[in-house]
Each structure stands twice: as structure tokens, then as C-alpha cells.
Short mmCIF file of C-alpha atoms in Angstrom, two decimals:
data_model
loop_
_atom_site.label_atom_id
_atom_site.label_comp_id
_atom_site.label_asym_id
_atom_site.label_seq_id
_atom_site.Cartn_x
_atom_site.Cartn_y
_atom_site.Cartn_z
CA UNK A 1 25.57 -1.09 3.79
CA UNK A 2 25.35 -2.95 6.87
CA UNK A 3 23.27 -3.37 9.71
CA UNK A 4 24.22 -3.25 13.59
CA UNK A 5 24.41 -7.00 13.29
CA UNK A 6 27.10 -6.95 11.01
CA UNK A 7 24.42 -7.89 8.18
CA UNK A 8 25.40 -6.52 4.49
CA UNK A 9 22.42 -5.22 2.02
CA UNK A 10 23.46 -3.30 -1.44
CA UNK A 11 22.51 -3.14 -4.93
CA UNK A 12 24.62 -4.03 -8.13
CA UNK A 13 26.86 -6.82 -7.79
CA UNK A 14 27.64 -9.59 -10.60
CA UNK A 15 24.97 -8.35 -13.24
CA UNK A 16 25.99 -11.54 -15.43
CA UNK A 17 24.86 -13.87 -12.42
CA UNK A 18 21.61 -11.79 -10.98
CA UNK A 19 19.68 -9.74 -13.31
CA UNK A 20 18.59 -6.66 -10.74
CA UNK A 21 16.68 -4.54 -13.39
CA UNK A 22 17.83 -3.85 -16.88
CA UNK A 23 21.68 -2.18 -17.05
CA UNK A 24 21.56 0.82 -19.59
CA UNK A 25 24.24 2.68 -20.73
CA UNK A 26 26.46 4.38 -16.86
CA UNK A 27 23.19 3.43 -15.39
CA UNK A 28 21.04 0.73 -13.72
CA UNK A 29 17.26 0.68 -14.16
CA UNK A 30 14.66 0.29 -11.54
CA UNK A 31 11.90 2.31 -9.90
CA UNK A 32 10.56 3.71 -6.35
CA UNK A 33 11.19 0.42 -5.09
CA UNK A 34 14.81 0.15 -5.89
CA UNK A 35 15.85 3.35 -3.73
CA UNK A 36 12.95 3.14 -0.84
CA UNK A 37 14.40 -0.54 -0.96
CA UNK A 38 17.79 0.39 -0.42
CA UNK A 39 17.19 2.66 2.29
CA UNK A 40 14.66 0.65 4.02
CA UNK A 41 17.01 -2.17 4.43
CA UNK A 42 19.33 -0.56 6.21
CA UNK A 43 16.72 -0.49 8.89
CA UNK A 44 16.76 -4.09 9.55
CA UNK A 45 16.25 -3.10 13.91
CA UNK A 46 12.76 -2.14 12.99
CA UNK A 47 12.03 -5.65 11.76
CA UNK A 48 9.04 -7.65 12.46
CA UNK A 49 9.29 -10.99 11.68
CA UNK A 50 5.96 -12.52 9.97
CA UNK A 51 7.26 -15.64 8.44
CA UNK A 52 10.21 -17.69 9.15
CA UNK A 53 12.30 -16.46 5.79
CA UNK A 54 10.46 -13.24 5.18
CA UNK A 55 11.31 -9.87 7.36
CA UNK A 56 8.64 -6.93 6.95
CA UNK A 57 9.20 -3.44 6.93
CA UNK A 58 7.73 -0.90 9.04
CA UNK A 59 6.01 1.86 7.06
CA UNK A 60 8.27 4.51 5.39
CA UNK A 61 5.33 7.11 6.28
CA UNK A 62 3.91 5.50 9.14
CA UNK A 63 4.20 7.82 12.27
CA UNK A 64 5.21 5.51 14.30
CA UNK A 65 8.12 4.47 12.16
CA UNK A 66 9.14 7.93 12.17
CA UNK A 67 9.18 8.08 15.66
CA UNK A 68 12.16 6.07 16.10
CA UNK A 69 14.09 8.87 14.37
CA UNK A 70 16.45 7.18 11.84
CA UNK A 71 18.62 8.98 10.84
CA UNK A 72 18.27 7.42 7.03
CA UNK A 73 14.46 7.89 7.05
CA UNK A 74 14.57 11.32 7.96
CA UNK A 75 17.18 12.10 5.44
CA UNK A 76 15.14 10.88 2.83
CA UNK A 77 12.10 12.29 3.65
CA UNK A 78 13.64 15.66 4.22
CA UNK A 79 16.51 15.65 1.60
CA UNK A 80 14.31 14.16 -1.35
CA UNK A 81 11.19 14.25 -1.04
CA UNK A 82 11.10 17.84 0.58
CA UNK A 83 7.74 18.20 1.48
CA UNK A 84 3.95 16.38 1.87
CA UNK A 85 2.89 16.60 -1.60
CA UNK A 86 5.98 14.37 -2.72
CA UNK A 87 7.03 17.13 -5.51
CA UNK A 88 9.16 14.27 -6.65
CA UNK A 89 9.04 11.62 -9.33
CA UNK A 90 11.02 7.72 -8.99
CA UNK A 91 8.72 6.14 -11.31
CA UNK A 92 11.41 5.25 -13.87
CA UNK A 93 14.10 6.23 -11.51
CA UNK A 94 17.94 5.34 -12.63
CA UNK A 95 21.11 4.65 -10.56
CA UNK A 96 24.11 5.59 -12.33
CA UNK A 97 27.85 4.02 -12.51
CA UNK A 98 28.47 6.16 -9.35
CA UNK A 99 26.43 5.12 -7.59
CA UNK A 100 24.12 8.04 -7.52
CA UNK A 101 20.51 7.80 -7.87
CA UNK A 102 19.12 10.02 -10.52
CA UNK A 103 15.55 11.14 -9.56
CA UNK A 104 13.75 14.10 -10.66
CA UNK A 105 11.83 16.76 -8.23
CA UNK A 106 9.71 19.93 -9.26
CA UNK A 107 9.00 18.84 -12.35
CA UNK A 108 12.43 19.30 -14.27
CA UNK A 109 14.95 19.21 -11.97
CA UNK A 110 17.38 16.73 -12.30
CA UNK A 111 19.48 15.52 -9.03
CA UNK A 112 21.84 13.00 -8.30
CA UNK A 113 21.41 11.63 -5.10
CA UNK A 114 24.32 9.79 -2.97
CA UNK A 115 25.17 9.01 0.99
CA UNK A 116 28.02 10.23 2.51
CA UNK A 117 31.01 8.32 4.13
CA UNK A 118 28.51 9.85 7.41
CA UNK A 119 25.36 7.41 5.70
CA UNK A 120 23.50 10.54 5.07
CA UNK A 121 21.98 11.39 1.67
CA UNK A 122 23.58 14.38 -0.28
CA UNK A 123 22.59 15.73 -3.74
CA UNK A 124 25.61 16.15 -5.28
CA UNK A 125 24.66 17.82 -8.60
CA UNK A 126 21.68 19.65 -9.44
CA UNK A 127 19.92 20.69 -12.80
CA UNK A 128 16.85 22.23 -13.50
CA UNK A 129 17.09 22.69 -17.13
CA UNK A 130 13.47 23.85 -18.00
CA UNK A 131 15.18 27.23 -19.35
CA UNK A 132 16.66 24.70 -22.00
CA UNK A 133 14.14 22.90 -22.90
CA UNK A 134 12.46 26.55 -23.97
CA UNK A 135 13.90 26.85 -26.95
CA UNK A 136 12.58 23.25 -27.78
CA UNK A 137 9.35 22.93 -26.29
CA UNK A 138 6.00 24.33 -25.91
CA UNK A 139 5.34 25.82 -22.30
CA UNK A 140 2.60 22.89 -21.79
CA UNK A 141 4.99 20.12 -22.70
CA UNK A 142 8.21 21.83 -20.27
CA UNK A 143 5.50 22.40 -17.56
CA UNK A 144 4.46 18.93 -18.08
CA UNK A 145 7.88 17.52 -16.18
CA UNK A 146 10.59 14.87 -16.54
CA UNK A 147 9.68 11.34 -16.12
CA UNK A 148 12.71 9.66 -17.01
CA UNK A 149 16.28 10.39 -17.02
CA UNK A 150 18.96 7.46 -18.84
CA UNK A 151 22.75 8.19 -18.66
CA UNK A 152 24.31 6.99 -21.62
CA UNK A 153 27.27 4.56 -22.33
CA UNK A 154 29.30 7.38 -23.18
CA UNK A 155 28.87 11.17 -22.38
CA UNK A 156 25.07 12.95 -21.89
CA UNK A 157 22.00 11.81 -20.92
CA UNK A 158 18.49 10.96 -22.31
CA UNK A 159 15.86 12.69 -20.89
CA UNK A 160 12.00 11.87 -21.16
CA UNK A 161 8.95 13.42 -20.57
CA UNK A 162 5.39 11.70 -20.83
CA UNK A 163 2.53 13.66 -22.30
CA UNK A 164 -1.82 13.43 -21.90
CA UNK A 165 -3.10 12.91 -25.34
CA UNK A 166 -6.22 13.96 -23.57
CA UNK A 167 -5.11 17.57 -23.18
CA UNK A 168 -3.23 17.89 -25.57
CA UNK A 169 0.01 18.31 -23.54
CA UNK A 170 3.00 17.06 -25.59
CA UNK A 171 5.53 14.04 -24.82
CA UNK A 172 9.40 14.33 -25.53
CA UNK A 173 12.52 13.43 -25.73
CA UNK A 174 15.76 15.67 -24.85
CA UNK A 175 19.11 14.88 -25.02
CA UNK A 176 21.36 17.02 -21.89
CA UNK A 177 25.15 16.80 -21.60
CA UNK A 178 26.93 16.29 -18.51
CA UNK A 179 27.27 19.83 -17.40
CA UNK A 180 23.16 19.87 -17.53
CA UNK A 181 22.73 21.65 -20.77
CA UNK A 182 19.69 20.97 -23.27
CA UNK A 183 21.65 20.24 -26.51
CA UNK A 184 18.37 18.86 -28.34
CA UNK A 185 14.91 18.02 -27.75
CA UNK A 186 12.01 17.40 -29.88
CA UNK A 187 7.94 16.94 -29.04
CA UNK A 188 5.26 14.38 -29.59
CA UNK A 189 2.25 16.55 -30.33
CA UNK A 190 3.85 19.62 -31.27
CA UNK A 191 5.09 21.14 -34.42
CA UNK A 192 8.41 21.90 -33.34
CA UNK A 193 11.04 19.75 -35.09
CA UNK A 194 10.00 20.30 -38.93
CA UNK A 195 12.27 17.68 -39.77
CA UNK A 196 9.99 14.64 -38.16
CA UNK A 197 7.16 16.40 -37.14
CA UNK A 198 5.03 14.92 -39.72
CA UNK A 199 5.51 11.35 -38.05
CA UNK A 200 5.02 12.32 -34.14
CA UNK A 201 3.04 15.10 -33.37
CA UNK A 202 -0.26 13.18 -32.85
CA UNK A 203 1.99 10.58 -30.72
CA UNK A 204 2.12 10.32 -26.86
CA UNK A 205 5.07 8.15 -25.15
CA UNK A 206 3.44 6.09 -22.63
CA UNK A 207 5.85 4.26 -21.02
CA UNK A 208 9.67 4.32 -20.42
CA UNK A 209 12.80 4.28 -22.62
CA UNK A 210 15.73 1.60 -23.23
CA UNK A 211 18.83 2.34 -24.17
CA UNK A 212 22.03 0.73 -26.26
CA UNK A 213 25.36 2.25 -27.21
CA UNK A 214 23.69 3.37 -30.31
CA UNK A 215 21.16 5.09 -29.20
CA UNK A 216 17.63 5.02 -27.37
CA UNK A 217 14.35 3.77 -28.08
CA UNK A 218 10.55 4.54 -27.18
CA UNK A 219 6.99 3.24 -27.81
CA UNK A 220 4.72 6.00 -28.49
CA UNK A 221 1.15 5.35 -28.51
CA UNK A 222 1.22 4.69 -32.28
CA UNK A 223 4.87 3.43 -33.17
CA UNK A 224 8.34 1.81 -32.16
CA UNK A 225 11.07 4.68 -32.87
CA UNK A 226 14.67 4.60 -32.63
CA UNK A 227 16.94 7.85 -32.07
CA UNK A 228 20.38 9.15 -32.58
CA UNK A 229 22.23 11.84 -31.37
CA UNK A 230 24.19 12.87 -34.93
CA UNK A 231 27.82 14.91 -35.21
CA UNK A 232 25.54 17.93 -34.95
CA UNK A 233 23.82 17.71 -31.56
CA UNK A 234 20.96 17.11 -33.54
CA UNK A 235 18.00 14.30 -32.37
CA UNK A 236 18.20 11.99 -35.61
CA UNK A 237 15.35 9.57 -36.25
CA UNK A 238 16.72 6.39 -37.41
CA UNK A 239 13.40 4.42 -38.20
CA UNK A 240 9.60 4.27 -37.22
CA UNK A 241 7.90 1.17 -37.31
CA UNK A 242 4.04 1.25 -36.71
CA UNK A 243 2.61 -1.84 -34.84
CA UNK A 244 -1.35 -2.78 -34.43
CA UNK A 245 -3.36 -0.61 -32.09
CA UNK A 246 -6.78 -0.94 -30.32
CA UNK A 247 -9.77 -0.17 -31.81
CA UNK A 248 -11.72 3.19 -30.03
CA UNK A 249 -14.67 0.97 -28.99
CA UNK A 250 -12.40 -2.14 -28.19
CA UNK A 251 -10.56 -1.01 -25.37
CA UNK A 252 -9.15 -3.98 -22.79
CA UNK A 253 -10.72 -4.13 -19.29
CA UNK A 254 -8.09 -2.75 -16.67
CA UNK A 255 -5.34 -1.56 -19.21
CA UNK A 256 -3.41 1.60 -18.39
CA UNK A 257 -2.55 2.34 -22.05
CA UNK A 258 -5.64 2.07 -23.93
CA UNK A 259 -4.88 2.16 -27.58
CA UNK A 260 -1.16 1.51 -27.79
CA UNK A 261 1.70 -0.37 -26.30
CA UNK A 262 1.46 -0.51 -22.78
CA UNK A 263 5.27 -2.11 -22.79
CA UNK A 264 8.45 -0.54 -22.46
CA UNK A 265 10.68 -1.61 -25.26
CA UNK A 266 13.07 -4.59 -23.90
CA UNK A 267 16.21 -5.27 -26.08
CA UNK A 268 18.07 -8.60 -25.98
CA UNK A 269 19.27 -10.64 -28.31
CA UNK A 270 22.32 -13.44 -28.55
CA UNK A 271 23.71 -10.94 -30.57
CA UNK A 272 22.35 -7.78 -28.90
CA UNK A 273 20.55 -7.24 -32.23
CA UNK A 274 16.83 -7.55 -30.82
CA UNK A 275 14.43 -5.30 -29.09
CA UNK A 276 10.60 -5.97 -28.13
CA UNK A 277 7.20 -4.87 -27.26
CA UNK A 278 3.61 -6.09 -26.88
CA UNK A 279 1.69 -4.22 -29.46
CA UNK A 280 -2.53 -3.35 -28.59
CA UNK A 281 -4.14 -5.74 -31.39
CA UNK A 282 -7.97 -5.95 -30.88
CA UNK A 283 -8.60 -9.52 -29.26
CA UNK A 284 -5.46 -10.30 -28.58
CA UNK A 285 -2.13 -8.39 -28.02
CA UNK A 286 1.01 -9.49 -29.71
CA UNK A 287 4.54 -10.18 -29.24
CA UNK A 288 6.40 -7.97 -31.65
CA UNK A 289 10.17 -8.39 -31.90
CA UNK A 290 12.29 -6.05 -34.55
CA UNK A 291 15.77 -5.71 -35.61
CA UNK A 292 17.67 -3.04 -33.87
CA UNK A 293 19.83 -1.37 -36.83
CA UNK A 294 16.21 -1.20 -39.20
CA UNK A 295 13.62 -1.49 -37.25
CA UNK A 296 12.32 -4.39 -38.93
CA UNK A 297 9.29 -6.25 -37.98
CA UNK A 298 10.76 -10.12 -37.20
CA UNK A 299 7.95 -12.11 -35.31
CA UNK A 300 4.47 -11.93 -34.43
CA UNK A 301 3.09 -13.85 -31.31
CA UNK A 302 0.03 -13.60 -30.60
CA UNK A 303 -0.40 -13.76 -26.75
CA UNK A 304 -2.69 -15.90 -24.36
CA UNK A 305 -6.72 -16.73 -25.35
CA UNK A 306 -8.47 -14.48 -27.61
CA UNK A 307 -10.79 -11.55 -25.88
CA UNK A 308 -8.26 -12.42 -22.56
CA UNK A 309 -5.17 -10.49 -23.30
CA UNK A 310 -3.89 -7.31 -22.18
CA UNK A 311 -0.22 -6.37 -21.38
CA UNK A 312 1.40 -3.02 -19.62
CA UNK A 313 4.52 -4.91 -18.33
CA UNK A 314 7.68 -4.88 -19.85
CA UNK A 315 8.81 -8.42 -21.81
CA UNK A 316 11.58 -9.98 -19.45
CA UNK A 317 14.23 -11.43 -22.09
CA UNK A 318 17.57 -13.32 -21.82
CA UNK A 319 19.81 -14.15 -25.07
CA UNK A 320 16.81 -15.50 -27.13
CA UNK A 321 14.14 -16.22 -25.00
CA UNK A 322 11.22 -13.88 -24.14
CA UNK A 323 8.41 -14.07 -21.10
CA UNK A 324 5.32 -12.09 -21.28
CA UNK A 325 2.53 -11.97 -18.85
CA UNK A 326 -0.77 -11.08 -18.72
CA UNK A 327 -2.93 -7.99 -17.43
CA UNK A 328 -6.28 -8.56 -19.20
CA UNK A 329 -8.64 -7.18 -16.57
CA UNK A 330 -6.49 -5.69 -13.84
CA UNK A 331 -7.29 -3.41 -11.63
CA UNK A 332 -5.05 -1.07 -12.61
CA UNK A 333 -4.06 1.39 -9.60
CA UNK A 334 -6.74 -0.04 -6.83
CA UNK A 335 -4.26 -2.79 -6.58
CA UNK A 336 -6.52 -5.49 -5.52
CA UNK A 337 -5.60 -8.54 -8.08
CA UNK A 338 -8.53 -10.49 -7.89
CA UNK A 339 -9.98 -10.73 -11.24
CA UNK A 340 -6.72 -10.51 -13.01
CA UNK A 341 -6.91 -12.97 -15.86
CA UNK A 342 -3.44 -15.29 -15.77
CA UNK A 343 -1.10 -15.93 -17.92
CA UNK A 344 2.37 -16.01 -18.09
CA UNK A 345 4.34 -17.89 -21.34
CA UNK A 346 7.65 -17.78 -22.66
CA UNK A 347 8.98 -17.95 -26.14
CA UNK A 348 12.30 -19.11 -27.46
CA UNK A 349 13.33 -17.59 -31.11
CA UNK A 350 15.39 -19.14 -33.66
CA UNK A 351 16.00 -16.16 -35.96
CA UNK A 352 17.66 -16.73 -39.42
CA UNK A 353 20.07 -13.92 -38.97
CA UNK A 354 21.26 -14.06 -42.37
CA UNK A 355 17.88 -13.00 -43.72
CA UNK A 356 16.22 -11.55 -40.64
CA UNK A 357 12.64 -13.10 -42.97
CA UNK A 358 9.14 -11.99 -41.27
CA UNK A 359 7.25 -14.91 -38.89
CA UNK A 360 4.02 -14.78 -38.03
CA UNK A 361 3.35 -17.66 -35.80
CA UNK A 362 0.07 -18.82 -35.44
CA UNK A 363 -0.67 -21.23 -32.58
CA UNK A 364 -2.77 -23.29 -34.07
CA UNK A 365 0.11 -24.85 -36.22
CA UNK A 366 1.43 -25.99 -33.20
CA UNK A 367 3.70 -25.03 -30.01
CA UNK A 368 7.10 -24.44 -32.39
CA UNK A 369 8.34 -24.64 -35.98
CA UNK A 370 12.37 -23.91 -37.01
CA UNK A 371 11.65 -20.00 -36.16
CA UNK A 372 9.89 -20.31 -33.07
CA UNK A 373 8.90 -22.36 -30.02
CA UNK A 374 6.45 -21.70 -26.92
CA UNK A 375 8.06 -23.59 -24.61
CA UNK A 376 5.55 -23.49 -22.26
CA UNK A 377 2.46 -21.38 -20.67
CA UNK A 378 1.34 -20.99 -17.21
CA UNK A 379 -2.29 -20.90 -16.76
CA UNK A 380 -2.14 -19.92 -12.89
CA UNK A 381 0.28 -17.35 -12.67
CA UNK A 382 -0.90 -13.76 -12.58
CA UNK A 383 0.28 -10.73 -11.64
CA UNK A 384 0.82 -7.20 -12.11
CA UNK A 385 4.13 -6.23 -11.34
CA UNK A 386 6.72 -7.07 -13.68
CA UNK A 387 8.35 -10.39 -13.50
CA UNK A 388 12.18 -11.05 -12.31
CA UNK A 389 14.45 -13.33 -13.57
CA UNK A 390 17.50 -14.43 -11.91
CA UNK A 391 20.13 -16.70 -14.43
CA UNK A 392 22.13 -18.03 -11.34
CA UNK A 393 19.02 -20.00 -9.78
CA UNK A 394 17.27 -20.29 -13.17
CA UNK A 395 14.36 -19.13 -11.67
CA UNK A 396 11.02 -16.38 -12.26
CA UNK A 397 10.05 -14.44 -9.52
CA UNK A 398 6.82 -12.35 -9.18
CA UNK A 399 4.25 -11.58 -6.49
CA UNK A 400 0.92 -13.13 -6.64
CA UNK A 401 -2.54 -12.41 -4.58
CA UNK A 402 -3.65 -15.91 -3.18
CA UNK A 403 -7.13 -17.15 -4.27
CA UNK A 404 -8.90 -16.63 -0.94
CA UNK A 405 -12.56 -15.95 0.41
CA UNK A 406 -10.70 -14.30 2.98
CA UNK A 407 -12.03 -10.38 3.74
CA UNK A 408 -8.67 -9.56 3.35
CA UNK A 409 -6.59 -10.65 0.48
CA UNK A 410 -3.61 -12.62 0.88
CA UNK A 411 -0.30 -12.31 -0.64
CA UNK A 412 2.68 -14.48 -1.88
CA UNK A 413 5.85 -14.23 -3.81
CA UNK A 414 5.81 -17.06 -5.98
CA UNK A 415 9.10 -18.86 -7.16
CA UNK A 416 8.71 -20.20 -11.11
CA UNK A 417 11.17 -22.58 -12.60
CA UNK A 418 12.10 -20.76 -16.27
CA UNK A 419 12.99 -23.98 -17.66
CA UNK A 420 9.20 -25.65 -16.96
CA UNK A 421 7.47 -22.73 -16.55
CA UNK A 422 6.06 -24.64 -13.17
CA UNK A 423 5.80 -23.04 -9.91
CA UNK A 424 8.93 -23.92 -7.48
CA UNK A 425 7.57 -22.73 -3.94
CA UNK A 426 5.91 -19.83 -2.68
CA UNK A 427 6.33 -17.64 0.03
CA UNK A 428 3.64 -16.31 2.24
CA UNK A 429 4.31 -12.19 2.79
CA UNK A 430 1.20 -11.35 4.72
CA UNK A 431 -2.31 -10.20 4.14
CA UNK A 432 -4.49 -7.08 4.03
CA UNK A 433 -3.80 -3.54 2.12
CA UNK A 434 -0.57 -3.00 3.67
CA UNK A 435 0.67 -5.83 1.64
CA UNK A 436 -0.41 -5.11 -1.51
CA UNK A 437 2.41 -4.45 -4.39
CA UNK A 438 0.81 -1.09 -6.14
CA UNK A 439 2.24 -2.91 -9.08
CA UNK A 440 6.10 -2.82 -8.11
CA UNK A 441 8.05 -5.37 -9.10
CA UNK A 442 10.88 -7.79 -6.64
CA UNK A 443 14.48 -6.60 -6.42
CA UNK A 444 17.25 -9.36 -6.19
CA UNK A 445 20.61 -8.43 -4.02
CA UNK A 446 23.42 -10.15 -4.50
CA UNK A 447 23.24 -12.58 -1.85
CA UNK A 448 20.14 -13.65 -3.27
CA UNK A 449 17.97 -11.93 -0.94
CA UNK A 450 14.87 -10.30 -2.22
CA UNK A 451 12.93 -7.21 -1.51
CA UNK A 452 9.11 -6.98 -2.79
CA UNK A 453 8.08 -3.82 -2.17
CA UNK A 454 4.41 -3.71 -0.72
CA UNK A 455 1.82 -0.28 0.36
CA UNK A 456 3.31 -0.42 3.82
CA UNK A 457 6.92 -0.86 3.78
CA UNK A 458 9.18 -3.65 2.80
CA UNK A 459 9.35 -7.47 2.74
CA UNK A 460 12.76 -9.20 2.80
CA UNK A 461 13.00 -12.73 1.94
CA UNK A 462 16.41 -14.09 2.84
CA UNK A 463 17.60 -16.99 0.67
#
């Protein structure tokens, strides 16, 4: 894409130099911001310059911003969204190996979303498969919608659906083939699958899925799974591993997820053999890191001070190292940060991959031993979007709410060195509510620029 200055943005590029998201099977990873980023930056006429490096965004639903007609906007607002009520759902929104952004509208429609050589927005395939999912589901959990849609590394797709413990309204997973057909699907909550009903049917999935060439794995509210897709068509379980959940009268202040994981599983691994979550101990949360083929438990961390640790982020990983960060006593969707109890530490592992034995590290023995080392913890940093990590410049990047007695808050995206763990530089974005981050994390372009999405719009820090 470029702008009438000649200027290039895109997304993708050399995924072995800048990590942009997690890459999953024909797919790329991301969320609202990804897409609304894309677009957005196309619009780089409508800047207004509040910093010397850092370029903000007009409002995608600001009036004004509409009124200069572009073309872009319009198509976006018309061609996706459709209408006011935003019948449409990017929260775990995927771009594929096309290109194509997979987003899901009305529930369970599935379209695949791509601009023209014109640099208009055209859904090139369309699939509302909540016939097939009939034959699968209860009414209440097909009703219930689509919340995440994973292409896989070879033919098909993964498709997700969150449920509401609370009402009793079913998660589940589906597996659809490329011509948009429901070959499989199974509920969490229902008594549909006889074959591994027993283990799920009180579970909820509360957060996203991650994918391998084997197969695909999700955190319930209860337990790490992994799933197959056998010779049959069938949905195979391949293991269940429980991990530690909250107690009903010790929930965490400002956690999304109250009882379980609030983490969606991250895999990584020298040897692509590892996958992780934070599990929902009373006290203190822990980092949990399993085998991949068994689902074996291999470490237990526990995380930050006792009675001050929460998580609902992701772990960000790379070969054997892990980062976690804190979200004891966030303010979960008012946005406002202050409060928010820091943290942020990161682990390196030193599994015996012979053995794969069972560590339970406790920090009191000290920062390592031959299994494990914390390498360091930051104290200051805290935030609740998910951190970024970028392996060309070696360094974290997350957006922080200054400490201010300010009436209106101030933000900054903060630059941390993942070697030290210490804070590099920071970047002022702006202050007020239209710079708050609703909890969405940075995006890295190629070039090194970055995009932190923010209530109003865009900010665009050039490198």
C-alpha cells in the first residue's frame, strides 16, 4: 500500500526478523487492530502530527473523518461492518496466506475479505455454515456465534465459538473444509459428542486457539486440550491436562476470566515441542508449560508477589524463553490503567528433553537452577495489552499509562530491552480517552514502524 507521498505501509514481511502476531497454519494472527490498522494507514493525508516520531489517526467513526470521504473508510464501514450495531466480530480476527482477512459477521458467517487491484475491499468467499453446525450443536451454542476462525497448514479450517457458563450457552470447536462445509464439531457444555462428553461439558473456552501442523489447542475454563482431526473427519481428543483454578470466593480484582486461564495457549519451543499458559492458582497464578505430543505438565512458575498476580494476556515466547505480564487489578474494559499492579518477567527454560522430568520452581531457592532461570523482572512495567517482541531490534514493546496527577491520563509506548528487561526509551502518544488502548496490543511493519491502536484512531511511530 502506499500513500500519495510515495510512502509504503503493509503487513507480513520477514516473519523470522519481526514477529507481527503469532503465524498459524495459511494464516497470520492478530485482532481489530491488525485490519483497522491496515486500512487506517493508508490514510496517512489525514495525519496530525502530535510528536515528532509519532503520527495520530483521525477517528475511524468520527464524523468528521468521514467527511473527507475516503474511499477506504467508506468501504469498510459499508462492505464489513454493514450497519451501526457492528453485526461483526475481529476479536481474534485471522489473515490468511492470501492475503485475505478472515472475519466473521452475523454471528456465523464466515468471509474472506480482500482489496481489489481498484484498493476497494471485496468479500471474495462467503459461508454461513450455521445449517452445519445443526447437526452438531445445540440451537443456543450455533446461535451463540463464531469467535474465531484458524486456517490450517494444510486443507480446512478451525472454527471456534466461545460460550457463557453463566447461561448455560455452550462453547465449541468445529472443524469446516475449504468449500465451507461443517465436517465435525463438538460442544463444551453439551452432551453431544458421547465419545468426550464426559470430560467437557461443564467446560467454557475463554479465550482463543493456537494452532500447529498437528493439530489445535484450547484452554477451557478447567483444562489444556489438544485436538485432531482423524482419517474419519472425526474431532479426536489427543490429551486433557487439568491445571489449578481459582477458588469461588478468591476471585482476582480486575480479571476477565475468573476461575480459569485467562491466557491463550502460546506454543514455542527450540524444538517446536512446547506450548504454554498461565493457569488461575489462588494467590498467585502460574506459568505452566507442557509437552505438545502428551500434554505433559513440564514447569511450574509461580508468577510475581503473592495476593498481586493476575494474567489474561497471552505468554510472548521465542525458542526457549517466555515473558509474562501482569493484570492483577485491571480495569478490565473501562480502560483506565491506573491501579494496574506491574509486573512484567521473563523466564529462560533448560528442559532435559530426554526425560521431559516435572519442575516446580520455587523462587525462594533462588533466580535459576540447571532447569530454569528468571532472568530478570520488571517492577515498573504494566500494562494491559499484550506485549510485542521484535528479534531484529531485540526489543519488548507495550503501551503504558504514565503515572500522572494529570485529569487526564497520559499515555506512552514504552521500548524494553529483552536482554535486561530495562526500559530503552519511551514514546509520548498523547493524553485523554481518545488515547487509551481498550487493551489492543502494537503491530510491527516491516520497516519497523509501529501502529498502537488507541479509542480514537491510530498512532504511527516511525522508526
Amino acid at each position: 500500500m502506499q500513500d500519495e507521498h510515495g510512502n509504503t505501509y503493509g503487513f507480513g514481511g520477514n516473519l523470522s526478523e519481526i514477529i507481527v502476531g503469532e503465524v498459524v497454519g495459511r494464516g497470520l494472527v492478530g485482532d481489530i487492530a491488525n485490519i483497522v490498522g491496515q486500512i487506517v494507514a493508508e490514510g496517512i493525508s489525514l495525519a496530525d502530527i502530535v510528536d515528532a516520531n509519532v503520527i495520530f489517526k483521525l477517528a475511524l467513526f468520527d464524523e468528521e473523518f468521514k467527511k473527507h470521504d475516503e474511499h477506504f473508510i467508506v468501504e469498510f464501514l459499508s462492505s464489513v461492518m454493514g450497519t451501526d450495531d457492528l453485526p461483526i466480530n475481529l476479536g481474534y480476527f485471522v489473515m490468511d496466506h492470501e492475503g485475505r482477512v478472515i472475519i466473521v459477521k452475523d454471528g456465523t458467517r464466515i468471509e474472506f475479505v480482500k482489496k481489489d487491484p481498484e484498493n476497494h475491499l471485496v468479500v471474495e468467499r462467503s459461508w454461513n455454515i450455521r445449517e452445519g453446525l445443526s447437526p452438531f450443536l445445540s440451537e443456543a451454542a450455533a446461535n451463540h456465534g463464531i469467535a474465531q476462525v484458524i486456517p490450517t497448514f494444510d486443507t480446512g479450517y478451525w472454527v471456534m465459538g466461545l460460550g457463557k457458563d453463566s447461561e448455560q450457552i455452550p462453547s465449541f470447536l468445529a472443524f469446516v473444509d475449504d468449500t465451507g462445509s461443517v465436517v465435525d464439531a463438538i460442544a463444551f457444555l453439551d452432551k453431544i459428542n458421547p465419545a468426550i462428553e464426559s470430560e467437557i461439558r461443564h467446560e467454557v473456552i475463554q479465550n482463543g486457539m493456537a494452532i500447529d501442523q498437528d493439530g489445535v489447542y484450547i484452554a477451557t475454563d478447567w483444562a489444556l486440550y489438544k485436538f485432531t482431526l482423524d482419517r474419519s473427519g472425526r474431532i479426536r481428543q489427543n490429551w486433557r491436562t487439568a491445571y489449578e483454578r481459582s477458588s469461588k470466593d478468591r476471585e482476582k480484582p480486575g480479571v476477565l476470566s475468573k476461575f480459569g486461564s485467562g491466557s491463550t495457549p502460546t506454543l514455542f519451543g527450540k524444538k517446536d515441542d512446547l506450548i504454554a499458559i498461565t493457569d488461575n492458582a489462588d494467590g498467585r497464578v502460574n506459568l505452566m508449560v507442557y509437552t505438545r505430543e502428551e500434554g505433559r505438565p513440564l514447569y511450574k512458575i509461580p508468577l510475581f508477589h503473592p495476593n498481586l498476580s493476575a494474567n489474561e494476556n497471552t505468554v510472548v515466547a521465542y525458542e526457549d524463553s517466555v515473558v509474562v505480564q501482569n493484570w492483577h487489578n485491571a480495569p478490565a474494559m473501562d480502560e483506565n490503567m491506573e491501579g494496574l499492579t506491574p509486573g512484567l518477567a521473563r523466564y529462560d527454560l533448560f528442559p532435559d528433553r530426554q526425560s521431559y522430568p516435572y519442575i516446580e520452581w520455587d523462587p525462594r531457592s533462588g533466580p535459576e537452577n540447571e532447569y530454569v532461570k528468571e532472568c530478570w523482572f520488571n517492577e515498573d512495567f504494566a500494562s494491559t495489552a499484550t506485549i510485542r517482541l521484535s528479534t531484529a531490534t531485540g526489543l519488548l514493546y507495550g503501551t503504558v499509562q504514565l503515572p500522572s496527577d494529570r485529569v487526564r491520563a497520559e499515555y506512552a509506548m514504552t521500548y524494553i530491552d529483552f536482554e535486561t528487561g530495562r526500559k530503552v526509551k519511551e514514546v509520548f502518544l498523547g493524553r485523554g480517552m481518545n488515547y487509551r488502548i481498550a487493551m489492543a496490543p502494537a503491530y510491527i511493519l516491516p520497516d519497523g514502524t509501529l501502529i498502537q491502536p488507541v479509542r480514537a484512531g491510530m498512532c504511527v511511530i516511525k522508526p
